[in-house]
Short mmCIF file of C-alpha atoms in Angstrom, two decimals:
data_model
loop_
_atom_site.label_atom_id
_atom_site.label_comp_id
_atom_site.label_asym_id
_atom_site.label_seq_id
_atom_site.Cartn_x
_atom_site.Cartn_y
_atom_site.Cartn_z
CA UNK M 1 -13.74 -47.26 -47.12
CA UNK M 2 -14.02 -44.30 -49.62
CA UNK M 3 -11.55 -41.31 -49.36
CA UNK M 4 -14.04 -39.43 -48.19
CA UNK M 5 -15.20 -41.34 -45.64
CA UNK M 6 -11.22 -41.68 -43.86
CA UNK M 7 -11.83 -37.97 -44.12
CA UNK M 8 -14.44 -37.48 -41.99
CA UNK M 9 -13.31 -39.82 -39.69
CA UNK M 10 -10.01 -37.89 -39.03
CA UNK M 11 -12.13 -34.56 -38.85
CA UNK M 12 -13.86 -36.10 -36.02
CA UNK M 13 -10.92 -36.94 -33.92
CA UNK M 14 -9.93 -34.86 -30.75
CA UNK M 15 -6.99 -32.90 -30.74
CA UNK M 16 -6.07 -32.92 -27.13
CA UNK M 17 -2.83 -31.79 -27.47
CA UNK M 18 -3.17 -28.94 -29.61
CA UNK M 19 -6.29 -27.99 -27.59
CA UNK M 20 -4.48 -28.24 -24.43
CA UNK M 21 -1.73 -25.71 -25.61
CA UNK M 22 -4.29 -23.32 -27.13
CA UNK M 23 -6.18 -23.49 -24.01
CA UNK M 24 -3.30 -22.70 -21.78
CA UNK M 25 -2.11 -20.04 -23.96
CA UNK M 26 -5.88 -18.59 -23.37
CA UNK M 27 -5.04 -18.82 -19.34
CA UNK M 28 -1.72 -17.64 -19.11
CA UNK M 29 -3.52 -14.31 -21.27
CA UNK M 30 -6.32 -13.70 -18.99
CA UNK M 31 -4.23 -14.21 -15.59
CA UNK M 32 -1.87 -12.00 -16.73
CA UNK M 33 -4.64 -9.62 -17.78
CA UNK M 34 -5.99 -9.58 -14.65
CA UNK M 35 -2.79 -9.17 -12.83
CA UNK M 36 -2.50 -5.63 -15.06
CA UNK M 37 -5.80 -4.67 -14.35
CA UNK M 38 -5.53 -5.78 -10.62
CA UNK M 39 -1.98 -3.80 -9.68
CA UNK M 40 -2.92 -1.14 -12.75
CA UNK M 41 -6.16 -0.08 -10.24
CA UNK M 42 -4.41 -0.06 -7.05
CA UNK M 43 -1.44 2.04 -8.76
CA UNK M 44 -4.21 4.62 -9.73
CA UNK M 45 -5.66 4.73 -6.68
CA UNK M 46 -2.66 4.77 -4.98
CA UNK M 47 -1.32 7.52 -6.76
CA UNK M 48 -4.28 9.53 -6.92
CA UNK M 49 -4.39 9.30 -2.97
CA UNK M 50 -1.58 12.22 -2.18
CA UNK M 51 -3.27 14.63 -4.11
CA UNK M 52 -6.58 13.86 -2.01
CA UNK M 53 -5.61 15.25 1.70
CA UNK M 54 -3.31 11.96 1.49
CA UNK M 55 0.05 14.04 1.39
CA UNK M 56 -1.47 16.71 3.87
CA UNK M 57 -1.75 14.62 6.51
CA UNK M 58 1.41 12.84 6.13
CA UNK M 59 2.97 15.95 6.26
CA UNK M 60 0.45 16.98 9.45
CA UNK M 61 1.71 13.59 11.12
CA UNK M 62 5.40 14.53 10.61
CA UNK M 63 4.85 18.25 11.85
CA UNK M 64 3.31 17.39 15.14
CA UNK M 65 6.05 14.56 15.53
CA UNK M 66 8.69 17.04 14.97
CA UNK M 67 7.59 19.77 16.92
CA UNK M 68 4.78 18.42 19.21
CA UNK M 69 2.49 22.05 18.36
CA UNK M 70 -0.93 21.75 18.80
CA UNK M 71 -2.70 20.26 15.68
CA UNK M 72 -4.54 24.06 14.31
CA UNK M 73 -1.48 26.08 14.34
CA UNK M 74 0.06 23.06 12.64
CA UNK M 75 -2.80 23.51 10.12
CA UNK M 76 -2.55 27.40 10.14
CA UNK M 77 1.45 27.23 9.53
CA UNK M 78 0.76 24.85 6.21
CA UNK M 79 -2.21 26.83 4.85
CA UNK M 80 0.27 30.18 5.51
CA UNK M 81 2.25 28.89 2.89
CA UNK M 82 -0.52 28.81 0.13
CA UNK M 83 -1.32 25.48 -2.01
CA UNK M 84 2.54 24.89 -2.08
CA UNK M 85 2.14 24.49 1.89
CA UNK M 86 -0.61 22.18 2.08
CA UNK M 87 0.46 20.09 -0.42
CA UNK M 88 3.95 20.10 -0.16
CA UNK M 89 5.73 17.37 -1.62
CA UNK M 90 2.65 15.91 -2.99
CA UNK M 91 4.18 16.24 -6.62
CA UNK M 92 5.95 14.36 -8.08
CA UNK M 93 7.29 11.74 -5.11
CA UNK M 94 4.07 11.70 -3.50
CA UNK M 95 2.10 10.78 -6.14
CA UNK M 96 4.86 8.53 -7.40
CA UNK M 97 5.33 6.84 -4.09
CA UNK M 98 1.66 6.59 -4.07
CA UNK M 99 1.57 4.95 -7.44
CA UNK M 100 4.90 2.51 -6.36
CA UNK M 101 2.54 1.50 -3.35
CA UNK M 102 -0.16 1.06 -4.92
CA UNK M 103 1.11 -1.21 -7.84
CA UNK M 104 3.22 -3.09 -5.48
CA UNK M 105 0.52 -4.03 -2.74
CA UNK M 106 -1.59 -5.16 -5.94
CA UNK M 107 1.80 -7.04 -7.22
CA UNK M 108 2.50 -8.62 -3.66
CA UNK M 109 -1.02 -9.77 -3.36
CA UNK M 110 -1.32 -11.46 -6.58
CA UNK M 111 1.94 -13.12 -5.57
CA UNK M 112 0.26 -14.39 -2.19
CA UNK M 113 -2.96 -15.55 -4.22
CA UNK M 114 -1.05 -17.62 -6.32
CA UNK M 115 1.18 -19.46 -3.89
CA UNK M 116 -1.03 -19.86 -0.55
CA UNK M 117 -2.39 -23.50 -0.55
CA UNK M 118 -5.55 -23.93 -1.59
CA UNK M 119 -6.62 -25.51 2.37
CA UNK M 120 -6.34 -22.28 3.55
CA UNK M 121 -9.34 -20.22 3.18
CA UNK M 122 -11.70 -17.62 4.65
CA UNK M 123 -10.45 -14.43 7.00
CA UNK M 124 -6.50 -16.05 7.52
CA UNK M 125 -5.91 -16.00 3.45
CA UNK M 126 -6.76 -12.49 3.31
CA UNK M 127 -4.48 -12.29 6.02
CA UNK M 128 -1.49 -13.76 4.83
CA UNK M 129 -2.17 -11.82 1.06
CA UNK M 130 -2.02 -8.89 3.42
CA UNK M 131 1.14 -10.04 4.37
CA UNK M 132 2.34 -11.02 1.22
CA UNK M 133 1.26 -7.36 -0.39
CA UNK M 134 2.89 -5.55 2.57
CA UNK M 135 5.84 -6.93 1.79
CA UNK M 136 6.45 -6.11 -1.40
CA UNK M 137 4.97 -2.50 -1.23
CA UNK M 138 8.08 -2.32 1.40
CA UNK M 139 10.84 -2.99 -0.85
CA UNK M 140 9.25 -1.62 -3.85
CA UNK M 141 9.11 2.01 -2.63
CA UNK M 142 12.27 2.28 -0.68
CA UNK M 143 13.48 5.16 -3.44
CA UNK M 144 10.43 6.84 -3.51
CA UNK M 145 9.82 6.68 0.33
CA UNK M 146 13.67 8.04 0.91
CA UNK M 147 12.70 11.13 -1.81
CA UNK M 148 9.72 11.55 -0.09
CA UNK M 149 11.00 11.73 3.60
CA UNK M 150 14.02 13.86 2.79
CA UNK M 151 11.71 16.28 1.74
CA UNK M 152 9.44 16.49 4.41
CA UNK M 153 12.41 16.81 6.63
CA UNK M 154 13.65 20.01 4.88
CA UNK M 155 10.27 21.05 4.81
CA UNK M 156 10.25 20.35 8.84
CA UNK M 157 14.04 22.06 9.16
CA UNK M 158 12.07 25.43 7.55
CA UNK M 159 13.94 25.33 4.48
CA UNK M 160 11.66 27.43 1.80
CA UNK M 161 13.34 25.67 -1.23
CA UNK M 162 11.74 22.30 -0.20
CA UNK M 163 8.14 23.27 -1.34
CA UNK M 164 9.19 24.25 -5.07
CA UNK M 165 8.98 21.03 -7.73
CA UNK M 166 12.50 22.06 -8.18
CA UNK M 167 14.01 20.56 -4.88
CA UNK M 168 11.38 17.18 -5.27
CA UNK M 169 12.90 16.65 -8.46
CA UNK M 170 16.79 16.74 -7.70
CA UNK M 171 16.76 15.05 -4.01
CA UNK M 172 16.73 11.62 -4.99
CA UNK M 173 20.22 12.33 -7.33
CA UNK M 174 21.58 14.50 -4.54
CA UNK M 175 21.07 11.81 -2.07
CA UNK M 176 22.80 9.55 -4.17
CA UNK M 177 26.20 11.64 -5.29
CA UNK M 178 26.22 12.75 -1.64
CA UNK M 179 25.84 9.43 0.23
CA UNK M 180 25.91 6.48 -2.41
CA UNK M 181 23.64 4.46 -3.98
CA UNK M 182 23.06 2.05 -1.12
CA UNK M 183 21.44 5.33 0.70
CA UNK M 184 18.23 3.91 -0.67
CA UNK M 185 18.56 0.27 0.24
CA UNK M 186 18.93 1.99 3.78
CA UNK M 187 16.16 0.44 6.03
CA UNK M 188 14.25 -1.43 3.32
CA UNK M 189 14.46 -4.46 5.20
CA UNK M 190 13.03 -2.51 8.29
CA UNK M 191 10.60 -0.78 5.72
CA UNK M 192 9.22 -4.15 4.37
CA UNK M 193 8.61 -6.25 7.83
CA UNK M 194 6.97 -2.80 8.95
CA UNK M 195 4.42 -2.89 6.14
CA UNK M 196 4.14 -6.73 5.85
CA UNK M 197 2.83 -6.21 9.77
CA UNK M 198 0.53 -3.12 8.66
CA UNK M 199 -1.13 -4.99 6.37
CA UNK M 200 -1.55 -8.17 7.92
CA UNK M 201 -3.07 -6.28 10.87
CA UNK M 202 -5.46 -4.01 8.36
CA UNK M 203 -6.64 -7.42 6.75
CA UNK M 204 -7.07 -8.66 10.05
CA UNK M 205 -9.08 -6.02 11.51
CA UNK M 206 -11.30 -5.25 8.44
CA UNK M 207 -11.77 -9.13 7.74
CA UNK M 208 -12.79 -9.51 11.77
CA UNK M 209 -15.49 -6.22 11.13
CA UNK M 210 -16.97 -7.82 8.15
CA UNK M 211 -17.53 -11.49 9.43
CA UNK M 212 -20.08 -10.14 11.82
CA UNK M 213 -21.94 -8.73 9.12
CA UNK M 214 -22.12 -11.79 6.62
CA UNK M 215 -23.16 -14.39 9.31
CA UNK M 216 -26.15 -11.59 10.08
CA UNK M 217 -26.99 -11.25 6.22
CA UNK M 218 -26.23 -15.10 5.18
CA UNK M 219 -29.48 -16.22 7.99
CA UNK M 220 -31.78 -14.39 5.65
CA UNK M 221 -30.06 -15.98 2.23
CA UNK M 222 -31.21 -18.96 0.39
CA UNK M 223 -29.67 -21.80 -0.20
CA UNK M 224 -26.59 -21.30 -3.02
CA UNK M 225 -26.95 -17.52 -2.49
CA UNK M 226 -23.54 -15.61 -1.52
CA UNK M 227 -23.31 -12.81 0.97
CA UNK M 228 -22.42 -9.61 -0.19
CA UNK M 229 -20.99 -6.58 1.01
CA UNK M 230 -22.13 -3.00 0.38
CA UNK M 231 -20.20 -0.39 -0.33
CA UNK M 232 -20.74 1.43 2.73
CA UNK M 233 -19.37 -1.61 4.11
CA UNK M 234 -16.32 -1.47 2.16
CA UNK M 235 -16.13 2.19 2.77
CA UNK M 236 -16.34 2.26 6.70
CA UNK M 237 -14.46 -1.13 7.09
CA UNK M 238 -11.45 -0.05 5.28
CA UNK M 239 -11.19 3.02 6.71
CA UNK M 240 -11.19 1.77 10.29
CA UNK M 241 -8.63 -0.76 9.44
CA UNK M 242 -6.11 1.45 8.56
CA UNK M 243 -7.02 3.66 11.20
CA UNK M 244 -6.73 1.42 13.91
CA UNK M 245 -4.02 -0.47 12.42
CA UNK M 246 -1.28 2.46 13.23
CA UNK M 247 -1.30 1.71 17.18
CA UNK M 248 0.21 -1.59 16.37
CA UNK M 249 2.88 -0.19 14.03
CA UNK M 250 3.76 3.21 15.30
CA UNK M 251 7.00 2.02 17.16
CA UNK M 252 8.17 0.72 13.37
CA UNK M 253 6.49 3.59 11.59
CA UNK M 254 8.67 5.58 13.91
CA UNK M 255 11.53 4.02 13.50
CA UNK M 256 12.23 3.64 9.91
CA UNK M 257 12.41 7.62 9.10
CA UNK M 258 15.31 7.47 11.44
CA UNK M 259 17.12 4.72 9.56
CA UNK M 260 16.75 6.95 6.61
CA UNK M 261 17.77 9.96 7.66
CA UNK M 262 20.63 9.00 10.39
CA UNK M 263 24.03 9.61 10.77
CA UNK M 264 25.65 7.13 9.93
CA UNK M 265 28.25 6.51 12.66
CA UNK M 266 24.74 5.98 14.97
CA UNK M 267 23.11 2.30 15.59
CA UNK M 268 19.64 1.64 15.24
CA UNK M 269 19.81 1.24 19.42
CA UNK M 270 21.50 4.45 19.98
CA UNK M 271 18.67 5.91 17.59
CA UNK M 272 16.11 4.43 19.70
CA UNK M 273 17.95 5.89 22.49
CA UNK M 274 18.31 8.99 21.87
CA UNK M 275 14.56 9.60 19.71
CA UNK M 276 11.95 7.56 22.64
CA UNK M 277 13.62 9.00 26.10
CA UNK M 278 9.89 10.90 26.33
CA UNK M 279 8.52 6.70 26.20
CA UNK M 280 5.30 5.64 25.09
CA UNK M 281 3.46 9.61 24.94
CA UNK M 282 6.63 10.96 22.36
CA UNK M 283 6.22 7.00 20.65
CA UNK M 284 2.80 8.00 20.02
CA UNK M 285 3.28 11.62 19.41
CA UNK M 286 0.82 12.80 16.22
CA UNK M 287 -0.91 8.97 16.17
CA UNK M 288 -4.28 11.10 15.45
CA UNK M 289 -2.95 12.55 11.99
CA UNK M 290 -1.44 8.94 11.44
CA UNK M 291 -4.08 7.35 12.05
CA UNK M 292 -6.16 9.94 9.41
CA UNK M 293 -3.38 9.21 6.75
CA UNK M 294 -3.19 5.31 7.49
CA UNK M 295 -7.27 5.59 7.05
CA UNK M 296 -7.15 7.24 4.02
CA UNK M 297 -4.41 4.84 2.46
CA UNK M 298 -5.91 1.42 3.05
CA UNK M 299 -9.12 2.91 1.96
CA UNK M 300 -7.85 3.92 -1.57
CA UNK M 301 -5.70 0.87 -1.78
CA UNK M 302 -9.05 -1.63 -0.64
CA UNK M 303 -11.98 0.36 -1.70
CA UNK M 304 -11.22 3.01 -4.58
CA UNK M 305 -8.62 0.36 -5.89
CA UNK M 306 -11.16 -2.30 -5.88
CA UNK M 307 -13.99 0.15 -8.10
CA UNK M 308 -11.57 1.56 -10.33
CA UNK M 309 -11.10 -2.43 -11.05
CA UNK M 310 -14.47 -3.41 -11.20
CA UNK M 311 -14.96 0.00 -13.44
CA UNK M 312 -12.03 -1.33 -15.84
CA UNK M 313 -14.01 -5.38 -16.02
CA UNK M 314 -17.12 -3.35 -16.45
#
């Protein structure tokens, strides 16, 4: 055969091999693309969260815990102090524990997406992502959580300095020369069981609220046609998750600002003890401004994290 002929004939020939590694290359790109743009979205809207009443009524929640006032001249004590009151601590560990949640619930569920088995589907997938993401929020923020409570604390103890970026800036060193650097492993493991359970009970709820309302739509679909959810779905679904959610994890919720602030020489018992002799009423003292700031969390986490995404693929 001519030379020209051999030619062509090698030309034609697959090249599986080199294919296959080209193509992989391609996939390993794009999934770690979209794991960027997946956490990147929830980090934004998780950080962009404090600064939208998110702080405020963390700070409300804490108040009312604290003091058990009536939930106006809470209000009327925090706008007394100016902007500074209301959004007290908002700057710079709220919106940085905001960010560390949000990039580490987008993190943790990526992680559950790509080692669930493939058999399990539907409503208990989203479930145990939930888990998965709760998880790892939990230990992710455990610095940013400890800045964040110590300064609500001050703020509760009445101590002026607390508001100021000043203080915000310089707790998380002075909790460290003071009490060590394990001070901020203190109650992670608490922290990320407590979340893991928030989260698989927000999936739960807001996956059992939207079932309902695809088997209604999918009767008038045709056949191939996928049901889809509006964005006033989204929007009310998420927010009663996390809203309802909090009456299954107050008693953790509760518990792990304790851990973080206690003396050392007490147990976690003697905590218990010594914080829920009022029972179940002091447990679930201020659940109405948790529930608001639970709310407003899984709905910028779900919703706002999920358009900012679809705003970055657009």
């Amino acid at each position: 055969r001519s030379s020209a002929a051999k030619l062509k004939d090698i030309a034609s020939l697959p090249r599986p091999a080199q294919y296959r590694r080209r193509q992989t290359r391609r996939d390993d790109t794009m999934t770690f693309l979209d794991l960027v743009v997946s956490s990147g979205s929830t980090m934004i809207a998780g950080g962009i969260e404090p600064l939208a009443l998110g702080k405020f009524t963390e700070n409300l929640k804490m108040e009312k815990q604290r003091t058990g006032a009536p939930y106006p001249k809470i209000i009327r004590m925090f706008a007394s102090r100016g902007v500074p009151g209301i959004m007290a601590g908002a700057v710079p560990w709220g919106v940085l524990l905001g960010s560390s949640k949000g990039l580490f619930f987008g993190l943790g569920k990526a992680a559950g997406e790509a080692v669930l088995p493939g058999s399990l589907q539907g409503k208990y997938r989203e479930v145990a992502k939930g888990g998965f993401a709760g998880a790892f929020q939990g230990v992710g923020i455990a610095p940013f959580l400890l800045a964040s409570t110590r300064v609500n604390q001050a703020i509760a103890q009445g101590n002026q300095a607390a508001t100021s970026l000043s203080y915000s800036f310089t707790i998380l060193g002075n909790v460290i020369k003071n009490e060590g650097f394990q001070a901020i492993t203190r109650g992670m493991g608490t922290n990320a069981f407590k979340r893991a359970l928030d989260w698989v009970v927000r999936f739960y709820i807001r996956e059992s609220l939207t079932d309902p309302i695809k088997a209604r739509r999918a009767k008038s679909l045709k056949p191939g046609e996928k049901v889809q959810l509006t964005d006033v779905d989204k929007l009310w679904t998420s927010l009663a998750a996390g809203g309802i959610s909090v009456y299954v994890s107050t008693p953790l919720d509760r518990l792990l600002p304790l851990l973080q602030q206690r003396d050392s020489s007490k147990t976690t018992v003697e905590l218990l003890r010594e914080q829920f002799k009022g029972g179940m009423s002091k447990i679930y003292a201020g659940a109405v401004a948790r529930s608001a700031h639970a709310a407003l969390h899984v709905c910028f986490l779900m919703y706002v994290g999920e358009k900012i995404k679809s705003a970055f693929k657009n």
